[in-house]
N, CA and C atoms as an extended XYZ file, in Angstrom:
243
Properties=species:S:1:pos:R:3:atomname:S:1:resname:S:1:resid:I:1 pbc="F F F"
N        39.901      -26.247      -21.244 N   MET     1
C        39.155      -26.830      -20.193 CA  MET     1
C        37.554      -26.460      -20.446 C   MET     1
N        36.782      -27.494      -20.280 N   THR     2
C        35.401      -27.344      -20.577 CA  THR     2
C        34.682      -26.693      -19.448 C   THR     2
N        33.448      -26.189      -19.651 N   LYS     3
C        32.628      -25.636      -18.618 CA  LYS     3
C        32.330      -26.777      -17.594 C   LYS     3
N        32.002      -27.957      -18.037 N   GLU     4
C        31.682      -29.083      -17.194 CA  GLU     4
C        32.941      -29.315      -16.242 C   GLU     4
N        34.040      -29.234      -16.723 N   GLU     5
C        35.225      -29.481      -15.746 CA  GLU     5
C        35.359      -28.414      -14.807 C   GLU     5
N        35.359      -27.089      -15.274 N   ILE     6
C        35.300      -25.885      -14.394 CA  ILE     6
C        34.103      -26.119      -13.235 C   ILE     6
N        32.871      -26.345      -13.742 N   PHE     7
C        31.741      -26.652      -12.723 CA  PHE     7
C        32.199      -27.652      -11.706 C   PHE     7
N        32.838      -28.790      -12.046 N   ASN     8
C        33.157      -29.771      -11.150 CA  ASN     8
C        34.182      -29.219      -10.139 C   ASN     8
N        35.083      -28.490      -10.634 N   ASP     9
C        35.884      -27.795       -9.566 CA  ASP     9
C        35.290      -26.954       -8.580 C   ASP     9
N        34.523      -26.043       -9.442 N   VAL    10
C        33.529      -24.990       -8.512 CA  VAL    10
C        32.853      -25.730       -7.494 C   VAL    10
N        32.095      -26.850       -7.931 N   LYS    11
C        31.315      -27.645       -7.018 CA  LYS    11
C        31.994      -28.210       -5.727 C   LYS    11
N        33.021      -28.600       -6.213 N   VAL    12
C        34.018      -29.205       -4.878 CA  VAL    12
C        34.427      -28.180       -3.898 C   VAL    12
N        34.780      -26.795       -4.421 N   ILE    13
C        35.118      -25.765       -3.592 CA  ILE    13
C        33.905      -25.259       -2.957 C   ILE    13
N        32.835      -25.178       -3.508 N   ALA    14
C        31.401      -24.569       -2.928 CA  ALA    14
C        31.079      -25.598       -1.864 C   ALA    14
N        31.049      -26.973       -1.977 N   VAL    15
C        30.637      -27.926       -1.039 CA  VAL    15
C        31.537      -27.842        0.166 C   VAL    15
N        32.863      -27.652        0.086 N   ASP    16
C        33.859      -27.508        1.059 CA  ASP    16
C        33.639      -26.188        1.762 C   ASP    16
N        33.539      -25.023        1.024 N   GLU    17
C        33.430      -23.743        1.822 CA  GLU    17
C        32.114      -23.499        2.617 C   GLU    17
N        31.008      -24.126        1.844 N   LEU    18
C        29.704      -23.741        2.503 CA  LEU    18
C        29.118      -24.973        3.212 C   LEU    18
N        29.771      -26.026        3.213 N   ASP    19
C        29.416      -27.322        3.948 CA  ASP    19
C        27.872      -27.565        3.507 C   ASP    19
N        27.722      -27.707        2.243 N   VAL    20
C        26.307      -28.159        1.739 CA  VAL    20
C        26.397      -29.404        1.061 C   VAL    20
N        25.319      -30.152        0.758 N   ASP    21
C        25.346      -31.259       -0.016 CA  ASP    21
C        25.721      -30.970       -1.385 C   ASP    21
N        26.481      -31.941       -1.922 N   GLU    22
C        26.730      -31.787       -3.179 CA  GLU    22
C        25.723      -31.741       -4.198 C   GLU    22
N        24.566      -32.428       -3.985 N   ASP    23
C        23.390      -32.208       -4.831 CA  ASP    23
C        22.638      -30.862       -4.907 C   ASP    23
N        22.989      -30.094       -3.872 N   LYS    24
C        22.386      -28.595       -3.787 CA  LYS    24
C        23.184      -27.582       -4.780 C   LYS    24
N        24.556      -28.089       -5.201 N   VAL    25
C        25.373      -27.237       -6.032 CA  VAL    25
C        25.164      -27.672       -7.427 C   VAL    25
N        24.092      -26.947       -7.973 N   THR    26
C        23.747      -27.212       -9.510 CA  THR    26
C        24.186      -25.783      -10.239 C   THR    26
N        24.139      -25.742      -11.613 N   MET    27
C        24.400      -24.703      -12.432 CA  MET    27
C        23.432      -23.476      -12.113 C   MET    27
N        22.209      -23.968      -11.802 N   ASP    28
C        21.101      -22.965      -11.396 CA  ASP    28
C        20.983      -22.430       -9.958 C   ASP    28
N        21.874      -23.033       -9.236 N   ALA    29
C        21.751      -22.762       -7.777 CA  ALA    29
C        22.067      -21.321       -7.515 C   ALA    29
N        21.398      -20.636       -6.834 N   LYS    30
C        21.624      -19.168       -6.369 CA  LYS    30
C        22.721      -19.228       -5.131 C   LYS    30
N        23.746      -18.636       -5.278 N   ILE    31
C        24.833      -18.791       -4.180 CA  ILE    31
C        24.374      -18.493       -2.898 C   ILE    31
N        23.710      -17.172       -2.783 N   GLN    32
C        23.167      -16.754       -1.602 CA  GLN    32
C        21.877      -17.246       -0.988 C   GLN    32
N        21.018      -17.367       -1.991 N   ASP    33
C        19.675      -17.892       -1.771 CA  ASP    33
C        19.480      -19.370       -1.411 C   ASP    33
N        20.121      -20.114       -2.447 N   ASP    34
C        20.024      -21.522       -2.272 CA  ASP    34
C        21.022      -22.175       -1.437 C   ASP    34
N        22.326      -21.669       -1.333 N   LEU    35
C        23.392      -22.198       -0.836 CA  LEU    35
C        23.639      -21.469        0.552 C   LEU    35
N        22.889      -20.576        1.010 N   ASP    36
C        23.170      -19.808        2.162 CA  ASP    36
C        24.559      -19.264        2.446 C   ASP    36
N        25.102      -18.653        1.344 N   ALA    37
C        26.326      -18.267        1.374 CA  ALA    37
C        26.329      -16.737        1.736 C   ALA    37
N        27.154      -16.096        2.443 N   ASP    38
C        27.214      -14.655        2.871 CA  ASP    38
C        28.354      -13.978        1.893 C   ASP    38
N        28.608      -12.688        1.778 N   SER    39
C        29.607      -12.060        1.016 CA  SER    39
C        30.953      -12.722        1.351 C   SER    39
N        31.282      -12.891        2.479 N   LEU    40
C        32.574      -13.550        2.880 CA  LEU    40
C        32.714      -14.846        2.308 C   LEU    40
N        31.668      -15.740        2.339 N   ASP    41
C        31.863      -16.998        1.710 CA  ASP    41
C        32.144      -16.954        0.077 C   ASP    41
N        31.303      -15.800       -0.458 N   VAL    42
C        31.567      -15.888       -1.986 CA  VAL    42
C        33.063      -15.274       -2.103 C   VAL    42
N        33.568      -14.386       -1.381 N   PHE    43
C        34.917      -13.833       -1.434 CA  PHE    43
C        35.908      -14.973       -1.386 C   PHE    43
N        35.707      -15.881       -0.408 N   GLU    44
C        36.675      -16.999       -0.099 CA  GLU    44
C        36.652      -18.055       -1.303 C   GLU    44
N        35.300      -18.332       -1.900 N   ILE    45
C        35.275      -19.203       -3.105 CA  ILE    45
C        35.970      -18.530       -4.139 C   ILE    45
N        35.753      -17.345       -4.502 N   MET    46
C        36.588      -16.534       -5.510 CA  MET    46
C        38.213      -16.743       -5.303 C   MET    46
N        38.547      -16.504       -4.082 N   ASN    47
C        39.894      -16.655       -3.781 CA  ASN    47
C        40.590      -18.093       -4.087 C   ASN    47
N        39.722      -19.098       -3.720 N   GLU    48
C        40.154      -20.383       -3.819 CA  GLU    48
C        40.108      -20.519       -5.445 C   GLU    48
N        39.143      -20.019       -6.140 N   LEU    49
C        39.234      -20.223       -7.632 CA  LEU    49
C        40.358      -19.577       -8.255 C   LEU    49
N        40.677      -18.448       -7.759 N   GLU    50
C        41.754      -17.685       -8.367 CA  GLU    50
C        43.113      -18.446       -8.187 C   GLU    50
N        43.310      -19.083       -7.090 N   ASP    51
C        44.412      -19.944       -6.656 CA  ASP    51
C        44.437      -21.118       -7.589 C   ASP    51
N        43.314      -21.895       -7.630 N   LYS    52
C        43.364      -23.013       -8.331 CA  LYS    52
C        43.742      -22.825       -9.927 C   LYS    52
N        43.022      -21.860      -10.464 N   PHE    53
C        43.225      -21.705      -11.925 CA  PHE    53
C        44.151      -20.696      -12.419 C   PHE    53
N        44.925      -20.128      -11.397 N   ASP    54
C        45.969      -19.198      -11.614 CA  ASP    54
C        45.329      -17.918      -12.453 C   ASP    54
N        44.230      -17.348      -12.011 N   ILE    55
C        43.495      -16.375      -12.595 CA  ILE    55
C        43.320      -15.214      -11.733 C   ILE    55
N        42.923      -14.085      -12.210 N   GLU    56
C        42.194      -13.011      -11.625 CA  GLU    56
C        40.905      -12.730      -11.752 C   GLU    56
N        40.081      -12.845      -10.659 N   LEU    57
C        38.616      -12.443      -10.766 CA  LEU    57
C        38.336      -11.192      -10.315 C   LEU    57
N        37.486      -10.588      -11.121 N   ASP    58
C        37.034       -9.116      -10.776 CA  ASP    58
C        36.023       -9.122       -9.839 C   ASP    58
N        36.415       -8.608       -8.553 N   SER    59
C        35.224       -8.557       -7.523 CA  SER    59
C        34.214       -7.708       -7.657 C   SER    59
N        34.138       -6.884       -8.809 N   ASP    60
C        33.050       -6.166       -9.213 CA  ASP    60
C        31.927       -6.880      -10.076 C   ASP    60
N        32.534       -7.987      -10.643 N   GLU    61
C        31.507       -8.840      -11.352 CA  GLU    61
C        30.407       -9.205      -10.512 C   GLU    61
N        29.366       -9.262      -11.103 N   SER    62
C        28.055       -9.760      -10.334 CA  SER    62
C        27.909      -11.109      -10.613 C   SER    62
N        27.915      -11.936       -9.414 N   VAL    63
C        27.834      -13.436       -9.556 CA  VAL    63
C        26.580      -13.729       -8.557 C   VAL    63
N        25.590      -14.342       -9.329 N   THR    64
C        24.401      -14.702       -8.515 CA  THR    64
C        24.296      -16.290       -8.350 C   THR    64
N        24.631      -16.859       -9.591 N   THR    65
C        24.476      -18.340       -9.540 CA  THR    65
C        25.715      -19.094       -9.706 C   THR    65
N        25.585      -20.328       -9.595 N   ILE    66
C        26.994      -21.139       -9.897 CA  ILE    66
C        27.304      -21.022      -11.344 C   ILE    66
N        26.447      -20.947      -12.171 N   SER    67
C        26.542      -20.638      -13.596 CA  SER    67
C        27.277      -19.492      -13.958 C   SER    67
N        26.834      -18.357      -13.058 N   ASP    68
C        27.706      -17.044      -13.275 CA  ASP    68
C        29.213      -17.336      -13.074 C   ASP    68
N        29.330      -17.951      -11.853 N   VAL    69
C        30.787      -18.362      -11.265 CA  VAL    69
C        31.661      -19.095      -12.453 C   VAL    69
N        30.947      -20.050      -12.981 N   VAL    70
C        31.632      -21.011      -13.984 CA  VAL    70
C        31.867      -19.945      -15.208 C   VAL    70
N        30.923      -19.256      -15.700 N   ASP    71
C        31.288      -18.467      -16.844 CA  ASP    71
C        32.450      -17.502      -16.740 C   ASP    71
N        32.367      -16.751      -15.522 N   LEU    72
C        33.452      -16.028      -15.036 CA  LEU    72
C        34.769      -16.609      -15.263 C   LEU    72
N        34.926      -17.762      -14.665 N   VAL    73
C        36.150      -18.571      -14.551 CA  VAL    73
C        36.625      -18.988      -16.056 C   VAL    73
N        35.586      -19.458      -16.770 N   ALA    74
C        35.811      -19.738      -18.137 CA  ALA    74
C        36.340      -18.630      -18.955 C   ALA    74
N        35.758      -17.527      -18.763 N   LYS    75
C        36.221      -16.318      -19.368 CA  LYS    75
C        37.776      -15.848      -19.080 C   LYS    75
N        37.998      -15.911      -17.949 N   GLN    76
C        39.277      -15.595      -17.540 CA  GLN    76
C        40.436      -16.556      -17.856 C   GLN    76
N        39.971      -17.803      -17.838 N   ILE    77
C        40.941      -18.878      -18.404 CA  ILE    77
C        41.233      -18.610      -19.891 C   ILE    77
N        40.296      -18.342      -20.626 N   ALA    78
C        40.203      -17.961      -22.015 CA  ALA    78
C        41.241      -16.855      -22.335 C   ALA    78
N        40.965      -15.727      -21.594 N   ALA    79
C        41.823      -14.633      -21.712 CA  ALA    79
C        43.231      -14.880      -21.391 C   ALA    79
N        43.536      -15.677      -20.530 N   LYS    80
C        44.991      -16.051      -20.017 CA  LYS    80
C        45.729      -16.795      -21.179 C   LYS    80
N        44.962      -17.554      -22.062 N   ASP    81
C        45.761      -18.448      -23.076 CA  ASP    81
C        46.062      -17.653      -24.171 C   ASP    81
């Protein structure tokens, strides 16, 4: 699975969870600053990603941007294979 494919899935989940416009969800978007997410929103996004990709995401990992989330998911998918 490519990072672009992962990004597209992350984007769909972020738009749904945060009720933001698709154009606001970019790789460089800061989850809390640019997308107005709080820690519960981040937790729920991570849970949905775990379910979607059948992976475990470390809650201690520091994720600031959408790119961080994509990289974290990619790393976990690679570790699973």
